[in-house]
Amino acid sequence: NAGVTQTPKFQVLKTGQSMTLQCAQDMNHNSMYWYRQDPGMGLRLIYYSASEGTTDKGEVPNGYNVSRLNKREFSLRLESAAPSQTSVYFCASSEFAGGRGDTQYFGPGTRLTVL
Amino acid sequence: QKEVEQNSGPLSVPEGAIASLNCTYSDRGSQSFFWYRQYSGKSPELIMFIYSNGDKEDGRFTAQLNKASQYVSLLIRDSQPSDSATYLCAAYSGGGADGLTFGKGTHLIIQP
C-alpha cells in the first residue's frame, strides 16, 4: 500500500496563477483533510471531507477550494495564487468512526512557492 | 478557540538520557491525544495516542495523560540521535472529523 500520495512535490507559481494539488489514499478511509504548515504556525486545517460527497471549511479556507472526487481522491485548488499561500501543504486521511477520534495519516507534502 | 500549547524548544538532551516533552490543552472536553514525530522536510507520523488518565508505554516511548491538569507528556527513554525531530501534540475535542487541534511542536535535539 502506498498510503497517502500527493502531487506535485514542489511547485513555483506566479501571483495570480491557478493550480490544483492532488491527493489520493489507498486505505479505504472515509475522511480526508488538507492542511498547511508554516514556520511558527503549526498545522492549520484548510478544508476537510468527513465522508465521500461532503466537504467543509476548516480554520483557514479563504483562497482555496476543494473537490472530493471519490472516496480515494481529494484535491485542493488555488484559483488565484497569492504570496501568502507560500507554504507546505499536507493531505491526510483517517478512517474516522467518530467517538474518540482516530489517527490521521499524512502524505509527503507539496512545497509551494508563490512569487 | 481550542488551543494546544507546546514549548517550541529547542530541547537539547544527551544521548542515552530521557527526553521529556510536554503539552497542555485548553478544552477540558478533549477526549484523546496524539503524539506525532516530524523529521525536517518530512510529513508527520504517529508515535502513539492516549485517551485514559495515566501512562501508556510503547517500546522506548511513554505517553502520560493528566486530564485534571489538562496536561499530556511524552517520555523517550534511552534517547538516540535518530530521535532528533519536531514532536507535535494533538488533541481531539469531538464534534466531528475536524475536531483535531495540533500544537506547534517541540524541536528535540539529541546530542551524541
XYZ file of N, CA and C in Angstrom:
681
model
N 0.842 -1.211 0.000
C 0.000 0.000 0.000
C 0.866 1.244 0.000
N 0.482 2.221 -0.841
C 1.228 3.462 -0.910
C 0.841 4.412 0.217
N -0.327 4.222 0.831
C -0.781 5.124 1.888
C -1.421 6.359 1.271
N -0.912 7.529 1.618
C -1.407 8.799 1.086
C -0.357 9.364 0.140
N -0.753 9.627 -1.081
C 0.164 10.195 -2.068
C -0.296 11.589 -2.473
N 0.664 12.437 -2.782
C 0.378 13.818 -3.182
C 1.205 14.175 -4.410
N 0.617 14.939 -5.294
C 1.349 15.504 -6.415
C 0.928 16.941 -6.623
N 1.855 17.826 -7.026
C 3.298 17.568 -7.182
C 4.015 17.655 -5.839
N 5.300 17.374 -5.806
C 6.098 17.520 -4.587
C 6.570 18.963 -4.402
N 6.846 19.632 -5.487
C 7.289 21.026 -5.464
C 6.557 21.790 -6.567
N 6.304 23.071 -6.304
C 5.665 23.899 -7.323
C 6.013 25.358 -7.065
N 6.329 26.065 -8.140
C 6.525 27.510 -8.060
C 5.484 28.167 -8.960
N 4.754 29.101 -8.427
C 3.726 29.827 -9.174
C 4.013 31.315 -9.141
N 3.468 32.004 -10.109
C 3.470 33.459 -10.068
C 2.134 33.932 -9.492
N 2.143 35.087 -8.873
C 0.912 35.643 -8.317
C -0.172 35.680 -9.376
N -1.352 35.167 -8.998
C -2.486 35.169 -9.903
C -2.683 33.876 -10.675
N -1.667 33.035 -10.718
C -1.813 31.754 -11.399
C -2.665 30.805 -10.560
N -3.204 29.804 -11.231
C -4.013 28.810 -10.528
C -3.336 27.454 -10.618
N -3.681 26.579 -9.675
C -3.176 25.214 -9.724
C -4.025 24.331 -8.817
N -3.923 23.042 -9.069
C -4.629 22.044 -8.252
C -3.620 21.073 -7.670
N -3.718 20.868 -6.361
C -2.909 19.868 -5.678
C -3.745 18.592 -5.573
N -3.118 17.493 -5.932
C -3.835 16.221 -5.951
C -3.447 15.369 -4.744
N -4.411 14.629 -4.238
C -4.179 13.728 -3.105
C -4.995 12.460 -3.316
N -4.387 11.322 -3.028
C -5.106 10.051 -3.109
C -4.660 9.145 -1.968
N -5.606 8.333 -1.473
C -5.278 7.368 -0.418
C -5.835 6.000 -0.810
N -5.080 4.974 -0.413
C -5.493 3.619 -0.761
C -5.828 2.801 0.480
N -6.205 3.457 1.557
C -6.501 2.773 2.819
C -8.000 2.645 3.062
N -8.813 3.005 2.085
C -10.260 2.937 2.191
C -10.792 3.799 3.343
N -10.101 4.917 3.588
C -10.522 5.810 4.669
C -11.713 6.661 4.262
N -12.532 6.987 5.257
C -13.706 7.815 4.995
C -13.357 9.296 4.905
N -12.460 9.757 5.768
C -12.219 11.195 5.902
C -10.881 11.592 5.307
N -10.881 12.781 4.712
C -9.644 13.323 4.150
C -9.539 14.798 4.501
N -8.294 15.288 4.547
C -8.019 16.629 5.079
C -6.935 17.309 4.254
N -7.001 18.630 4.203
C -5.908 19.437 3.680
C -5.443 20.401 4.765
N -4.126 20.374 5.034
C -3.503 21.274 5.990
C -2.439 22.108 5.274
N -2.145 23.251 5.866
C -0.939 23.976 5.503
C -0.079 24.114 6.749
N 1.242 24.112 6.532
C 2.168 24.228 7.654
C 3.156 25.345 7.345
N 3.179 26.328 8.205
C 4.072 27.475 8.070
C 4.945 27.569 9.306
N 6.159 28.082 9.162
C 7.069 28.199 10.312
C 6.420 28.980 11.457
N 6.452 28.397 12.643
C 5.898 29.064 13.814
C 4.392 29.028 13.926
N 3.711 28.448 12.913
C 2.236 28.447 12.927
C 1.663 27.055 13.127
N 2.456 26.043 12.985
C 1.933 24.694 13.144
C 1.068 24.275 11.963
N 0.365 23.196 12.143
C -0.536 22.664 11.122
C -1.899 23.340 11.258
N -2.383 23.889 10.154
C -3.701 24.526 10.172
C -4.590 23.875 9.125
N -5.800 23.541 9.529
C -6.734 22.836 8.665
C -7.360 23.809 7.672
N -7.269 23.476 6.383
C -7.838 24.324 5.335
C -9.266 23.880 5.032
N -9.412 22.653 4.606
C -10.700 22.026 4.311
C -10.607 20.562 4.698
N -11.762 19.969 4.909
C -11.805 18.546 5.150
C -13.058 17.950 4.519
N -13.007 16.628 4.374
C -14.143 15.887 3.846
C -14.383 14.722 4.796
N -15.442 14.810 5.575
C -15.702 13.783 6.574
C -16.071 12.450 5.915
N -16.704 12.524 4.772
C -17.072 11.308 4.038
C -17.233 11.675 2.574
N -17.251 10.661 1.734
C -17.414 10.888 0.295
C -18.690 11.684 0.051
N -18.563 12.749 -0.751
C -19.722 13.564 -1.072
C -19.902 14.779 -0.195
N -19.066 14.930 0.841
C -19.168 16.103 1.718
C -17.832 16.806 1.819
N -17.880 18.130 1.904
C -16.679 18.915 2.185
C -17.069 20.057 3.119
N -16.121 20.457 3.976
C -16.385 21.539 4.922
C -15.139 22.377 5.114
N -15.372 23.639 5.488
C -14.267 24.557 5.734
C -13.601 24.234 7.055
N -12.298 24.446 7.072
C -11.544 24.343 8.305
C -11.220 25.712 8.846
N -10.052 25.836 9.426
C -9.647 27.076 10.096
C -9.275 28.191 9.111
N -8.650 27.842 7.980
C -8.123 28.854 7.052
C -8.530 28.554 5.606
N -9.830 28.636 5.259
C -10.273 28.219 3.924
C -10.165 29.292 2.825
N -9.957 30.543 3.213
C -10.014 31.618 2.213
C -8.941 31.459 1.149
N -9.354 31.556 -0.119
C -8.431 31.447 -1.236
C -8.286 30.038 -1.780
N -9.022 29.106 -1.198
C -8.924 27.692 -1.599
C -10.299 27.120 -1.908
N -10.301 26.108 -2.762
C -11.491 25.284 -2.978
C -11.065 23.825 -3.001
N -12.003 22.937 -2.731
C -11.680 21.519 -2.711
C -12.731 20.734 -3.470
N -12.337 19.526 -3.871
C -13.259 18.581 -4.502
C -12.946 17.193 -3.973
N -13.966 16.531 -3.455
C -13.817 15.106 -3.102
C -14.314 14.346 -4.317
N -13.379 13.911 -5.127
C -13.701 13.329 -6.425
C -14.355 11.962 -6.271
N -13.899 11.205 -5.327
C -14.430 9.889 -4.986
C -13.879 9.542 -3.606
N -14.046 8.315 -3.161
C -13.595 8.007 -1.810
C -12.081 8.112 -1.692
N -11.360 7.866 -2.758
C -9.901 7.844 -2.731
C -9.258 9.213 -2.883
N -9.890 10.134 -3.604
C -9.197 11.331 -4.054
C -9.831 12.617 -3.517
N -8.949 13.555 -3.139
C -9.388 14.831 -2.566
C -8.414 15.887 -3.064
N -8.883 16.821 -3.867
C -7.996 17.807 -4.464
C -8.209 19.184 -3.847
N -7.148 19.981 -3.894
C -7.168 21.348 -3.361
C -6.801 22.297 -4.490
N -7.634 23.294 -4.725
C -7.392 24.230 -5.823
C -7.150 25.638 -5.307
N -6.115 26.249 -5.856
C -5.839 27.666 -5.642
C -6.247 28.379 -6.922
N -7.266 29.195 -6.873
C -7.787 29.841 -8.079
C -6.904 30.998 -8.546
N -6.412 31.781 -7.612
C -5.567 32.935 -7.940
C -4.526 33.048 -6.834
N -3.373 32.409 -7.066
C -2.378 32.274 -6.003
C -1.842 33.634 -5.538
N -1.580 33.715 -4.245
C -1.005 34.915 -3.624
C 0.242 34.515 -2.839
N 1.194 35.437 -2.667
C 2.421 35.109 -1.912
C 2.120 34.565 -0.507
N 0.994 34.985 0.096
C 0.634 34.494 1.429
C 0.291 32.996 1.425
N 0.122 32.420 0.250
C -0.166 30.995 0.148
C 1.094 30.152 -0.029
N 2.246 30.796 0.014
C 3.505 30.065 0.057
C 3.538 29.262 1.344
N 3.680 27.948 1.223
C 3.579 27.087 2.392
C 3.909 25.651 1.992
N 3.900 24.773 2.976
C 3.924 23.331 2.731
C 2.517 22.810 2.970
N 2.003 22.090 1.988
C 0.621 21.581 2.066
C 0.649 20.073 2.276
N -0.075 19.637 3.288
C -0.179 18.217 3.585
C -1.620 17.759 3.424
N -1.765 16.630 2.773
C -3.034 15.925 2.731
C -2.974 14.810 3.769
N -4.088 14.513 4.389
C -4.148 13.437 5.377
C -5.453 12.686 5.217
N -5.485 11.475 5.736
C -6.735 10.714 5.724
C -6.879 9.966 7.033
N -8.116 9.633 7.367
C -8.377 8.825 8.553
C -9.648 8.033 8.333
N -9.778 6.972 9.101
C -10.977 6.153 8.993
C -12.175 6.919 9.521
N -11.980 7.635 10.579
C -12.934 8.428 11.330
C -14.282 7.758 11.511
N -14.380 7.093 12.637
C -15.652 6.492 13.001
C -16.306 7.278 14.121
N -15.843 8.473 14.395
C -16.410 9.285 15.473
C -15.836 8.866 16.803
N -16.572 9.109 17.857
C -16.112 8.704 19.180
C -14.891 9.481 19.608
N -13.809 8.761 19.864
C -12.622 9.407 20.420
C -11.677 9.924 19.349
N -12.130 9.940 18.098
C -11.233 10.381 17.044
C -10.303 9.245 16.656
N -9.487 9.474 15.675
C -8.596 8.412 15.240
C -7.360 8.994 14.584
N -6.450 8.127 14.229
C -5.170 8.544 13.680
C -5.343 9.112 12.278
N -4.694 10.227 12.054
C -4.614 10.771 10.702
C -3.271 10.382 10.108
N -3.299 9.934 8.857
C -2.096 9.541 8.137
C -1.811 10.599 7.074
N -0.574 11.053 7.070
C -0.211 12.186 6.224
C 0.511 11.758 4.953
N 0.275 12.519 3.896
C 1.044 12.383 2.676
C 2.386 13.076 2.803
N 3.246 12.986 1.777
C 4.604 13.528 1.855
C 4.677 15.050 1.759
N 3.612 15.691 1.333
C 3.595 17.154 1.284
C 3.919 17.720 -0.086
N 3.428 18.935 -0.310
C 3.748 19.727 -1.503
C 4.311 21.058 -1.034
N 5.512 21.369 -1.513
C 6.128 22.643 -1.160
C 5.825 23.654 -2.245
N 5.005 24.640 -1.909
C 4.523 25.623 -2.874
C 5.134 26.987 -2.583
N 5.689 27.586 -3.627
C 6.189 28.954 -3.530
C 5.425 29.816 -4.521
N 4.896 30.938 -4.039
C 4.196 31.886 -4.911
C 5.008 33.170 -4.969
N 5.435 33.515 -6.159
C 6.304 34.694 -6.337
C 5.485 35.943 -6.648
N -11.783 29.350 21.347
C -10.730 28.813 20.489
C -9.988 27.703 21.234
N -9.995 26.497 20.669
C -9.318 25.385 21.319
C -7.831 25.479 21.018
N -7.035 25.388 22.057
C -5.597 25.552 21.881
C -4.834 24.380 22.474
N -3.733 24.054 21.815
C -2.792 23.065 22.309
C -1.437 23.759 22.341
N -0.843 23.821 23.529
C 0.387 24.586 23.721
C 1.576 23.656 23.949
N 2.656 23.969 23.255
C 3.914 23.255 23.433
C 5.047 24.258 23.462
N 6.068 23.964 24.222
C 7.284 24.766 24.194
C 7.996 24.472 22.876
N 8.327 25.524 22.132
C 8.892 25.305 20.794
C 10.308 24.754 20.821
N 11.009 24.970 21.965
C 12.376 24.488 22.071
C 13.372 25.424 21.375
N 14.558 24.921 21.002
C 14.895 23.508 21.005
C 15.175 22.957 22.404
N 14.811 21.690 22.581
C 15.102 20.954 23.783
C 16.280 20.048 23.479
N 17.372 20.263 24.189
C 18.590 19.511 23.933
C 18.800 18.483 25.032
N 18.972 17.212 24.639
C 19.090 16.107 25.586
C 20.284 15.242 25.188
N 21.137 14.836 26.121
C 22.262 13.972 25.749
C 21.790 12.561 25.382
N 22.535 11.957 24.481
C 22.225 10.594 24.049
C 22.171 9.662 25.248
N 21.150 8.793 25.268
C 21.001 7.839 26.353
C 20.136 8.331 27.503
N 19.878 9.619 27.556
C 19.063 10.184 28.632
C 17.576 10.094 28.279
N 16.729 10.513 29.221
C 15.288 10.559 28.986
C 14.893 11.951 28.491
N 14.204 11.982 27.360
C 13.673 13.244 26.840
C 12.221 13.363 27.286
N 11.864 14.518 27.818
C 10.503 14.740 28.312
C 9.874 15.899 27.544
N 8.802 15.612 26.831
C 8.120 16.613 26.010
C 6.732 16.857 26.605
N 6.362 18.122 26.720
C 5.133 18.468 27.416
C 4.141 19.212 26.535
N 2.880 19.109 26.893
C 1.808 19.686 26.096
C 0.637 19.991 27.028
N 0.048 21.167 26.897
C -1.178 21.490 27.633
C -2.276 21.828 26.635
N -3.519 21.609 27.040
C -4.635 21.853 26.140
C -5.722 22.633 26.858
N -6.456 23.422 26.096
C -7.410 24.345 26.706
C -8.812 23.758 26.858
N -9.188 22.821 25.986
C -10.556 22.300 26.008
C -10.657 21.118 26.966
N -11.342 21.345 28.089
C -11.458 20.293 29.095
C -12.229 19.082 28.563
N -12.986 19.270 27.497
C -13.737 18.174 26.906
C -12.937 17.321 25.938
N -11.649 17.608 25.775
C -10.822 16.820 24.852
C -10.815 15.363 25.288
N -10.930 14.488 24.298
C -11.149 13.071 24.599
C -9.925 12.205 24.369
N -9.118 12.565 23.391
C -7.975 11.727 23.075
C -6.843 12.604 22.568
N -5.632 12.056 22.681
C -4.426 12.851 22.454
C -3.434 12.031 21.646
N -2.773 12.723 20.720
C -1.889 12.049 19.775
C -0.524 12.722 19.802
N 0.511 11.911 19.699
C 1.863 12.428 19.526
C 2.362 12.010 18.141
N 2.800 13.021 17.378
C 3.374 12.789 16.060
C 4.840 13.233 16.080
N 5.639 12.564 15.297
C 7.041 12.951 15.091
C 7.177 13.454 13.652
N 7.908 14.551 13.484
C 8.117 15.108 12.156
C 9.594 15.430 11.970
N 10.242 14.689 11.082
C 11.617 14.990 10.727
C 11.622 16.186 9.774
N 12.724 16.903 9.767
C 12.845 18.093 8.925
C 12.586 17.760 7.464
N 11.655 18.463 6.858
C 11.345 18.264 5.448
C 10.442 17.079 5.162
N 9.960 16.425 6.210
C 9.102 15.246 6.044
C 7.720 15.505 6.615
N 6.845 14.536 6.487
C 5.483 14.674 6.990
C 5.370 14.086 8.394
N 4.364 14.511 9.153
C 4.164 13.956 10.495
C 3.812 12.466 10.437
N 4.326 11.719 11.408
C 3.977 10.309 11.525
C 3.619 10.022 12.975
N 2.603 9.196 13.174
C 2.109 8.926 14.513
C 3.107 8.107 15.322
N 3.327 8.545 16.585
C 4.098 7.742 17.523
C 3.139 6.924 18.384
N 2.197 7.611 19.006
C 1.222 6.917 19.838
C 0.075 7.840 20.209
N -1.007 7.247 20.709
C -2.128 8.026 21.185
C -2.512 7.542 22.580
N -3.231 8.403 23.315
C -3.675 8.042 24.654
C -5.012 8.694 24.922
N -5.919 8.033 25.634
C -7.185 8.662 25.982
C -7.624 8.377 27.411
N -6.837 7.602 28.142
C -7.167 7.366 29.550
C -6.112 7.998 30.423
N -6.520 8.502 31.586
C -5.559 9.043 32.545
C -4.517 8.002 32.898
N -3.275 8.464 33.047
C -2.216 7.557 33.439
C -1.172 7.446 32.355
N -0.460 6.334 32.364
C 0.652 6.101 31.451
C 0.295 5.047 30.421
N 0.871 5.232 29.236
C 0.775 4.218 28.185
C 2.157 4.066 27.576
N 2.647 2.829 27.555
C 4.016 2.589 27.102
C 4.026 1.838 25.775
N 4.970 2.224 24.924
C 5.181 1.530 23.651
C 6.658 1.591 23.336
N 7.363 0.511 23.659
C 8.798 0.487 23.433
C 9.499 1.529 24.291
N 10.282 2.402 23.654
C 11.007 3.433 24.406
C 10.137 4.656 24.725
N 8.926 4.659 24.226
C 8.042 5.810 24.382
C 6.979 5.559 25.453
N 6.743 6.580 26.275
C 5.657 6.541 27.250
C 4.867 7.836 27.151
N 3.577 7.711 26.933
C 2.700 8.877 26.963
C 2.031 8.934 28.327
N 1.902 10.146 28.861
C 1.276 10.341 30.159
C 0.149 11.366 30.004
N -0.996 11.070 30.582
C -2.144 11.962 30.492
C -2.676 12.282 31.872
N -2.887 13.564 32.145
C -3.493 14.024 33.389
C -4.619 14.983 32.999
N -5.847 14.474 32.936
C -6.972 15.288 32.482
C -7.321 16.391 33.473
N -7.107 16.146 34.754
C -7.413 17.178 35.742
C -6.541 18.407 35.534
N -5.289 18.194 35.167
C -4.357 19.299 34.918
C -4.316 19.697 33.449
N -5.040 18.983 32.596
C -5.068 19.246 31.151
C -3.656 19.227 30.588
N -2.987 18.141 30.846
C -1.552 18.026 30.572
C -1.262 16.651 29.980
N -0.481 16.666 28.901
C -0.050 15.428 28.252
C 1.457 15.502 28.100
N 2.132 14.388 28.276
C 3.571 14.395 28.071
C 3.990 13.145 27.309
N 5.171 13.236 26.727
C 5.778 12.104 26.022
C 7.194 11.955 26.555
N 7.499 10.772 27.056
C 8.844 10.470 27.515
C 9.509 9.540 26.508
N 10.753 9.854 26.183
C 11.527 8.992 25.300
C 12.724 8.503 26.102
N 12.749 7.212 26.373
C 13.867 6.641 27.143
C 15.016 6.280 26.218
N 16.234 6.269 26.780
C 17.419 5.901 26.009
C 17.449 6.655 24.675
N 17.395 7.964 24.754
C 17.303 8.815 23.552
C 18.453 8.539 22.592
N 18.110 8.503 21.309
C 19.073 8.274 20.250
C 19.138 9.493 19.330
N 20.268 9.718 18.660
C 20.332 10.843 17.706
C 19.206 10.791 16.669
N 18.740 9.591 16.323
C 17.649 9.461 15.355
C 16.307 9.941 15.900
N 16.241 10.217 17.207
C 15.032 10.788 17.788
C 14.962 12.299 17.592
N 16.035 12.895 17.101
C 16.037 14.339 16.853
C 15.004 14.677 15.782
N 14.020 15.477 16.149
C 12.888 15.789 15.268
C 12.017 16.813 15.980
N 10.959 17.216 15.307
C 9.932 18.040 15.952
C 8.775 17.125 16.343
N 8.301 17.270 17.585
C 7.232 16.425 18.096
C 5.959 17.261 18.245
N 4.911 16.802 17.578
C 3.637 17.511 17.572
C 2.653 16.806 18.493
N 2.018 17.582 19.342
C 0.954 17.085 20.204
C -0.372 17.498 19.580
N -1.369 16.624 19.617
C -2.684 16.959 19.062
C -3.766 16.460 20.014
N -4.831 17.233 20.124
C -5.951 16.878 20.991
C -7.225 16.798 20.167
N -8.006 15.744 20.419
C -9.290 15.595 19.720
C -10.400 15.983 20.682
N -11.218 16.958 20.229
C -12.257 17.501 21.109
C -13.655 17.036 20.742
N -13.754 16.129 19.789
C -15.072 15.658 19.391
C -15.748 16.624 18.452
N -16.985 16.370 18.147
C -17.768 17.260 17.310
C -17.683 16.952 15.834
N -16.779 16.083 15.444
C -16.696 15.764 14.026
C -15.267 15.524 13.587
N -15.124 15.308 12.274
C -13.809 14.976 11.731
C -12.814 16.122 11.861
N -13.315 17.350 12.080
C -12.413 18.492 12.223
C -12.061 18.783 13.666
N -12.255 17.825 14.535
C -12.077 18.074 15.963
C -10.660 17.939 16.472
N -9.691 17.707 15.570
C -8.307 17.523 15.996
C -7.572 18.848 15.906
N -6.942 19.268 17.018
C -6.163 20.506 17.070
C -4.716 20.157 17.349
N -3.820 20.685 16.531
C -2.386 20.425 16.691
C -1.712 21.565 17.433
N -0.723 21.203 18.264
C 0.195 22.192 18.793
C 1.244 22.527 17.742
N 2.070 23.529 18.034
C 3.059 23.972 17.046
C 4.323 23.128 17.064
N 4.444 22.270 18.066
C 5.557 21.340 18.083
C 6.735 21.774 18.936
N 7.470 20.785 19.419
C 8.712 20.993 20.167
C 9.851 20.388 19.371
N 10.880 21.195 19.136
C 12.062 20.722 18.411
C 13.008 20.065 19.402
N 13.249 18.780 19.223
C 14.112 17.994 20.108
C 15.437 17.692 19.421
N 16.519 17.940 20.139
C 17.856 17.622 19.630
C 18.513 16.660 20.608
N 18.929 15.501 20.107
C 19.655 14.528 20.926
C 21.136 14.673 20.600
N 21.898 15.042 21.607
C 23.326 15.291 21.407
C 24.135 14.011 21.587
N 24.907 13.608 20.555
C 25.722 12.382 20.684
C 26.780 12.540 21.769
